[in-house]
Amino acid sequence: MASPVELVVAAERGAHPYPPPRTPSWGDPRAERLPTAALWALPPVAVLALVFLYPLALVVQESLAPGAYAEVFASASFREALVTTVWLAVAATAGCLVLGFVLALVIAFVPFPGGKAVSKFIDVFLSFPSFLITLALLFLYGTVGMANGIWTDVTGDPAGPFRFLTTPWGVLLAEITYFTPFVMRPLLAAFSQMETAQLEVASSLGARPLRIVRQVILPEALPALAAGGSLVLVMCLNEFGIVLFTGAKGVTTLPMLVYSKAILESDYASACVVAVVNVALSVGLYVLYRGVSRRAGA
């Protein structure tokens, strides 16, 4: 290591006191490890190409059938499915952001018995399949669900009034119910890192709770809200199980249209076109999600 005097002399002469990094030569052991590392990378790359890239390439190839894109883009069913998919995803994301922010506030800043257990349950809830939540809503608000059963028992009517699950509003409720914890998780992580001194100072200065939330907590939570909202938006665009299990026949999203074209109509070229459009939307939003997550430190 160069001494301070050598550093000063080297700086005066315009030279660097340390030798430049040496590129490994073929006789160097570091250079011999490079081909070995490349060989270890080949198996996972080959598996990825076989399992994911090759089927995706087949889908893209099938979608390039003559006139397939023009036919699909000109169909009213595709335009309606695209609009339905986008508005359901945006509305569900907005609902998840509002509900998730309120629930995360209560869990993080309002002490109540079982608060830690609720926070742990959110982690478990993230592993639940989406159709399980839909089945639970069907047991509650379905045509022969508990709510309609209580109504008919009390009033004597032959049928209950709760029939919204088979409408777009039922799909929206199911998506908000299922995806809200995906917003709460990053929010709870962000709230756990907040300095409580900020809240105490704001409260001692006479700030009301709503003002503290708006001016102190919300600015700190914006990166987590953006990351969670971007993730929910991507997942809602690709949601299939919720729409299928609610039995909403009038609600056709892009994944449902792919299923209809491929399985029910055997129109594989059109199904692949819709799938490519759905993948393009998802990839674009995923890139946005990763950028937001990187800024948020998630």
PDB file of C-alpha atoms in Angstrom, residues 95-264:
ATOM      1  CA  GLY A  95     -60.605  -0.075  -3.884  1.00  0.00           C
ATOM      2  CA  CYS A  96     -57.649  -2.107  -2.609  1.00  0.00           C
ATOM      3  CA  LEU A  97     -55.574   1.049  -2.118  1.00  0.00           C
ATOM      4  CA  VAL A  98     -58.265   2.811  -0.081  1.00  0.00           C
ATOM      5  CA  LEU A  99     -59.306  -0.205   1.984  1.00  0.00           C
ATOM      6  CA  GLY A 100     -55.737  -1.457   2.421  1.00  0.00           C
ATOM      7  CA  PHE A 101     -54.508   1.952   3.585  1.00  0.00           C
ATOM      8  CA  VAL A 102     -57.289   2.281   6.175  1.00  0.00           C
ATOM      9  CA  LEU A 103     -56.847  -1.263   7.507  1.00  0.00           C
ATOM     10  CA  ALA A 104     -53.058  -0.920   7.633  1.00  0.00           C
ATOM     11  CA  LEU A 105     -53.450   2.338   9.572  1.00  0.00           C
ATOM     12  CA  VAL A 106     -55.654   0.625  12.139  1.00  0.00           C
ATOM     13  CA  ILE A 107     -53.344  -2.365  12.533  1.00  0.00           C
ATOM     14  CA  ALA A 108     -50.163  -0.285  12.728  1.00  0.00           C
ATOM     15  CA  PHE A 109     -51.228   2.690  14.845  1.00  0.00           C
ATOM     16  CA  VAL A 110     -54.369   1.690  16.782  1.00  0.00           C
ATOM     17  CA  PRO A 111     -53.472  -0.724  19.584  1.00  0.00           C
ATOM     18  CA  PHE A 112     -56.055  -3.475  20.049  1.00  0.00           C
ATOM     19  CA  PRO A 113     -55.947  -7.056  21.327  1.00  0.00           C
ATOM     20  CA  GLY A 114     -54.844  -9.468  18.642  1.00  0.00           C
ATOM     21  CA  GLY A 115     -53.225  -6.838  16.416  1.00  0.00           C
ATOM     22  CA  LYS A 116     -50.074  -8.904  15.905  1.00  0.00           C
ATOM     23  CA  ALA A 117     -52.141 -11.997  15.122  1.00  0.00           C
ATOM     24  CA  VAL A 118     -54.048 -10.071  12.459  1.00  0.00           C
ATOM     25  CA  SER A 119     -50.767  -8.898  10.941  1.00  0.00           C
ATOM     26  CA  LYS A 120     -49.508 -12.491  10.819  1.00  0.00           C
ATOM     27  CA  PHE A 121     -52.783 -13.669   9.310  1.00  0.00           C
ATOM     28  CA  ILE A 122     -52.274 -11.264   6.398  1.00  0.00           C
ATOM     29  CA  ASP A 123     -49.082 -13.127   5.493  1.00  0.00           C
ATOM     30  CA  VAL A 124     -51.019 -16.413   5.525  1.00  0.00           C
ATOM     31  CA  PHE A 125     -53.876 -14.873   3.520  1.00  0.00           C
ATOM     32  CA  LEU A 126     -51.467 -14.072   0.680  1.00  0.00           C
ATOM     33  CA  SER A 127     -51.040 -17.802   0.069  1.00  0.00           C
ATOM     34  CA  PHE A 128     -54.775 -18.462  -0.355  1.00  0.00           C
ATOM     35  CA  PRO A 129     -56.006 -19.271  -3.879  1.00  0.00           C
ATOM     36  CA  SER A 130     -58.358 -16.692  -5.351  1.00  0.00           C
ATOM     37  CA  PHE A 131     -61.208 -19.147  -5.931  1.00  0.00           C
ATOM     38  CA  LEU A 132     -61.335 -19.879  -2.181  1.00  0.00           C
ATOM     39  CA  ILE A 133     -62.338 -16.283  -1.454  1.00  0.00           C
ATOM     40  CA  THR A 134     -64.922 -16.443  -4.228  1.00  0.00           C
ATOM     41  CA  LEU A 135     -66.416 -19.613  -2.755  1.00  0.00           C
ATOM     42  CA  ALA A 136     -66.624 -17.922   0.649  1.00  0.00           C
ATOM     43  CA  LEU A 137     -68.532 -15.008  -0.899  1.00  0.00           C
ATOM     44  CA  LEU A 138     -70.836 -17.463  -2.658  1.00  0.00           C
ATOM     45  CA  PHE A 139     -71.633 -19.120   0.676  1.00  0.00           C
ATOM     46  CA  LEU A 140     -72.457 -15.688   2.097  1.00  0.00           C
ATOM     47  CA  TYR A 141     -74.165 -13.834  -0.743  1.00  0.00           C
ATOM     48  CA  GLY A 142     -74.924 -16.495  -3.345  1.00  0.00           C
ATOM     49  CA  THR A 143     -78.418 -17.315  -4.544  1.00  0.00           C
ATOM     50  CA  VAL A 144     -78.719 -19.997  -1.854  1.00  0.00           C
ATOM     51  CA  GLY A 145     -76.207 -18.353   0.480  1.00  0.00           C
ATOM     52  CA  MET A 146     -76.549 -17.438   4.138  1.00  0.00           C
ATOM     53  CA  ALA A 147     -77.725 -13.862   3.560  1.00  0.00           C
ATOM     54  CA  ASN A 148     -80.516 -14.912   1.193  1.00  0.00           C
ATOM     55  CA  GLY A 149     -81.412 -17.813   3.495  1.00  0.00           C
ATOM     56  CA  ILE A 150     -81.834 -15.505   6.492  1.00  0.00           C
ATOM     57  CA  TRP A 151     -83.880 -13.112   4.372  1.00  0.00           C
ATOM     58  CA  THR A 152     -86.281 -15.821   3.180  1.00  0.00           C
ATOM     59  CA  ASP A 153     -86.626 -17.244   6.699  1.00  0.00           C
ATOM     60  CA  VAL A 154     -87.479 -13.852   8.180  1.00  0.00           C
ATOM     61  CA  THR A 155     -89.703 -12.436   5.419  1.00  0.00           C
ATOM     62  CA  GLY A 156     -91.101 -15.605   3.890  1.00  0.00           C
ATOM     63  CA  ASP A 157     -90.143 -14.484   0.362  1.00  0.00           C
ATOM     64  CA  PRO A 158     -89.340 -17.297  -2.087  1.00  0.00           C
ATOM     65  CA  ALA A 159     -85.970 -15.743  -2.986  1.00  0.00           C
ATOM     66  CA  GLY A 160     -83.538 -13.326  -1.385  1.00  0.00           C
ATOM     67  CA  PRO A 161     -82.476  -9.938  -2.742  1.00  0.00           C
ATOM     68  CA  PHE A 162     -78.723 -10.596  -2.867  1.00  0.00           C
ATOM     69  CA  ARG A 163     -77.885 -11.476  -6.464  1.00  0.00           C
ATOM     70  CA  PHE A 164     -75.012  -9.120  -7.217  1.00  0.00           C
ATOM     71  CA  LEU A 165     -72.271 -11.773  -7.229  1.00  0.00           C
ATOM     72  CA  THR A 166     -73.071 -12.727 -10.819  1.00  0.00           C
ATOM     73  CA  THR A 167     -72.675  -9.097 -11.948  1.00  0.00           C
ATOM     74  CA  PRO A 168     -69.530  -7.032 -12.512  1.00  0.00           C
ATOM     75  CA  TRP A 169     -69.994  -5.621  -8.998  1.00  0.00           C
ATOM     76  CA  GLY A 170     -69.704  -9.104  -7.541  1.00  0.00           C
ATOM     77  CA  VAL A 171     -66.459  -9.682  -9.419  1.00  0.00           C
ATOM     78  CA  LEU A 172     -65.212  -6.309  -8.217  1.00  0.00           C
ATOM     79  CA  LEU A 173     -66.072  -7.145  -4.586  1.00  0.00           C
ATOM     80  CA  ALA A 174     -64.298 -10.497  -4.823  1.00  0.00           C
ATOM     81  CA  GLU A 175     -61.164  -8.940  -6.331  1.00  0.00           C
ATOM     82  CA  ILE A 176     -61.024  -6.189  -3.712  1.00  0.00           C
ATOM     83  CA  THR A 177     -61.499  -8.762  -0.949  1.00  0.00           C
ATOM     84  CA  TYR A 178     -58.745 -10.997  -2.271  1.00  0.00           C
ATOM     85  CA  PHE A 179     -56.153  -8.424  -3.356  1.00  0.00           C
ATOM     86  CA  THR A 180     -56.372  -5.915  -0.480  1.00  0.00           C
ATOM     87  CA  PRO A 181     -53.765  -7.802   1.632  1.00  0.00           C
ATOM     88  CA  PHE A 182     -51.296  -7.407  -1.245  1.00  0.00           C
ATOM     89  CA  VAL A 183     -51.499  -3.660  -0.605  1.00  0.00           C
ATOM     90  CA  MET A 184     -51.475  -3.985   3.186  1.00  0.00           C
ATOM     91  CA  ARG A 185     -48.262  -6.020   3.330  1.00  0.00           C
ATOM     92  CA  PRO A 186     -45.886  -3.332   1.953  1.00  0.00           C
ATOM     93  CA  LEU A 187     -47.810  -0.651   3.876  1.00  0.00           C
ATOM     94  CA  LEU A 188     -47.327  -2.452   7.187  1.00  0.00           C
ATOM     95  CA  ALA A 189     -43.629  -2.840   6.398  1.00  0.00           C
ATOM     96  CA  ALA A 190     -43.376   0.895   5.676  1.00  0.00           C
ATOM     97  CA  PHE A 191     -45.307   1.852   8.815  1.00  0.00           C
ATOM     98  CA  SER A 192     -43.053  -0.338  10.966  1.00  0.00           C
ATOM     99  CA  GLN A 193     -40.054   1.758   9.865  1.00  0.00           C
ATOM    100  CA  MET A 194     -41.641   5.124  10.605  1.00  0.00           C
ATOM    101  CA  GLU A 195     -40.279   7.202  13.451  1.00  0.00           C
ATOM    102  CA  THR A 196     -42.976   7.521  16.112  1.00  0.00           C
ATOM    103  CA  ALA A 197     -41.352  10.800  17.181  1.00  0.00           C
ATOM    104  CA  GLN A 198     -42.818  12.479  14.100  1.00  0.00           C
ATOM    105  CA  LEU A 199     -46.327  11.479  15.138  1.00  0.00           C
ATOM    106  CA  GLU A 200     -45.720  12.539  18.737  1.00  0.00           C
ATOM    107  CA  VAL A 201     -44.408  15.946  17.681  1.00  0.00           C
ATOM    108  CA  ALA A 202     -47.327  16.523  15.326  1.00  0.00           C
ATOM    109  CA  SER A 203     -49.783  15.499  18.027  1.00  0.00           C
ATOM    110  CA  SER A 204     -48.124  17.737  20.644  1.00  0.00           C
ATOM    111  CA  LEU A 205     -48.418  20.693  18.262  1.00  0.00           C
ATOM    112  CA  GLY A 206     -52.177  20.214  18.174  1.00  0.00           C
ATOM    113  CA  ALA A 207     -52.566  18.429  14.837  1.00  0.00           C
ATOM    114  CA  ARG A 208     -55.736  16.383  14.535  1.00  0.00           C
ATOM    115  CA  PRO A 209     -55.555  12.690  13.554  1.00  0.00           C
ATOM    116  CA  LEU A 210     -56.760  13.298   9.982  1.00  0.00           C
ATOM    117  CA  ARG A 211     -54.144  16.003   9.494  1.00  0.00           C
ATOM    118  CA  ILE A 212     -51.426  13.722  10.876  1.00  0.00           C
ATOM    119  CA  VAL A 213     -52.483  11.010   8.428  1.00  0.00           C
ATOM    120  CA  ARG A 214     -52.576  13.444   5.506  1.00  0.00           C
ATOM    121  CA  GLN A 215     -49.362  15.363   6.161  1.00  0.00           C
ATOM    122  CA  VAL A 216     -47.142  12.898   8.056  1.00  0.00           C
ATOM    123  CA  ILE A 217     -48.168   9.302   7.382  1.00  0.00           C
ATOM    124  CA  LEU A 218     -49.427   9.500   3.793  1.00  0.00           C
ATOM    125  CA  PRO A 219     -46.204  10.987   2.305  1.00  0.00           C
ATOM    126  CA  GLU A 220     -44.212   8.177   3.923  1.00  0.00           C
ATOM    127  CA  ALA A 221     -46.655   5.577   2.639  1.00  0.00           C
ATOM    128  CA  LEU A 222     -46.795   6.741  -0.997  1.00  0.00           C
ATOM    129  CA  PRO A 223     -43.927   4.514  -2.265  1.00  0.00           C
ATOM    130  CA  ALA A 224     -45.455   1.436  -0.612  1.00  0.00           C
ATOM    131  CA  LEU A 225     -48.893   2.367  -1.948  1.00  0.00           C
ATOM    132  CA  ALA A 226     -47.483   2.739  -5.446  1.00  0.00           C
ATOM    133  CA  ALA A 227     -45.665  -0.597  -5.278  1.00  0.00           C
ATOM    134  CA  GLY A 228     -48.659  -2.477  -3.859  1.00  0.00           C
ATOM    135  CA  GLY A 229     -51.068  -0.818  -6.282  1.00  0.00           C
ATOM    136  CA  SER A 230     -48.889  -1.665  -9.289  1.00  0.00           C
ATOM    137  CA  LEU A 231     -48.713  -5.308  -8.212  1.00  0.00           C
ATOM    138  CA  VAL A 232     -52.491  -5.522  -7.705  1.00  0.00           C
ATOM    139  CA  LEU A 233     -53.109  -3.925 -11.092  1.00  0.00           C
ATOM    140  CA  VAL A 234     -50.927  -6.518 -12.829  1.00  0.00           C
ATOM    141  CA  MET A 235     -52.604  -9.399 -10.993  1.00  0.00           C
ATOM    142  CA  CYS A 236     -56.126  -8.115 -11.675  1.00  0.00           C
ATOM    143  CA  LEU A 237     -55.412  -7.940 -15.400  1.00  0.00           C
ATOM    144  CA  ASN A 238     -54.613 -11.654 -15.391  1.00  0.00           C
ATOM    145  CA  GLU A 239     -57.254 -12.848 -12.916  1.00  0.00           C
ATOM    146  CA  PHE A 240     -59.236 -15.819 -14.199  1.00  0.00           C
ATOM    147  CA  GLY A 241     -60.430 -17.854 -11.221  1.00  0.00           C
ATOM    148  CA  ILE A 242     -62.524 -15.119  -9.600  1.00  0.00           C
ATOM    149  CA  VAL A 243     -64.443 -14.334 -12.789  1.00  0.00           C
ATOM    150  CA  LEU A 244     -64.997 -18.031 -13.489  1.00  0.00           C
ATOM    151  CA  PHE A 245     -66.158 -19.034  -9.990  1.00  0.00           C
ATOM    152  CA  THR A 246     -68.537 -16.102  -9.524  1.00  0.00           C
ATOM    153  CA  GLY A 247     -70.476 -17.351 -12.531  1.00  0.00           C
ATOM    154  CA  ALA A 248     -70.765 -13.833 -13.952  1.00  0.00           C
ATOM    155  CA  LYS A 249     -71.761 -14.782 -17.489  1.00  0.00           C
ATOM    156  CA  GLY A 250     -72.015 -11.171 -18.634  1.00  0.00           C
ATOM    157  CA  VAL A 251     -68.457 -10.383 -17.482  1.00  0.00           C
ATOM    158  CA  THR A 252     -65.846 -11.315 -20.098  1.00  0.00           C
ATOM    159  CA  THR A 253     -62.249 -10.340 -19.419  1.00  0.00           C
ATOM    160  CA  LEU A 254     -59.224 -11.044 -21.602  1.00  0.00           C
ATOM    161  CA  PRO A 255     -58.311 -14.289 -19.757  1.00  0.00           C
ATOM    162  CA  MET A 256     -61.937 -15.425 -20.026  1.00  0.00           C
ATOM    163  CA  LEU A 257     -61.908 -14.582 -23.740  1.00  0.00           C
ATOM    164  CA  VAL A 258     -58.772 -16.690 -24.225  1.00  0.00           C
ATOM    165  CA  TYR A 259     -60.528 -19.585 -22.487  1.00  0.00           C
ATOM    166  CA  SER A 260     -63.661 -19.113 -24.580  1.00  0.00           C
ATOM    167  CA  LYS A 261     -61.809 -18.906 -27.892  1.00  0.00           C
ATOM    168  CA  ALA A 262     -59.475 -21.827 -27.210  1.00  0.00           C
ATOM    169  CA  ILE A 263     -61.658 -24.293 -25.288  1.00  0.00           C
ATOM    170  CA  LEU A 264     -65.223 -23.537 -26.330  1.00  0.00           C
TER     171      LEU A 264
END
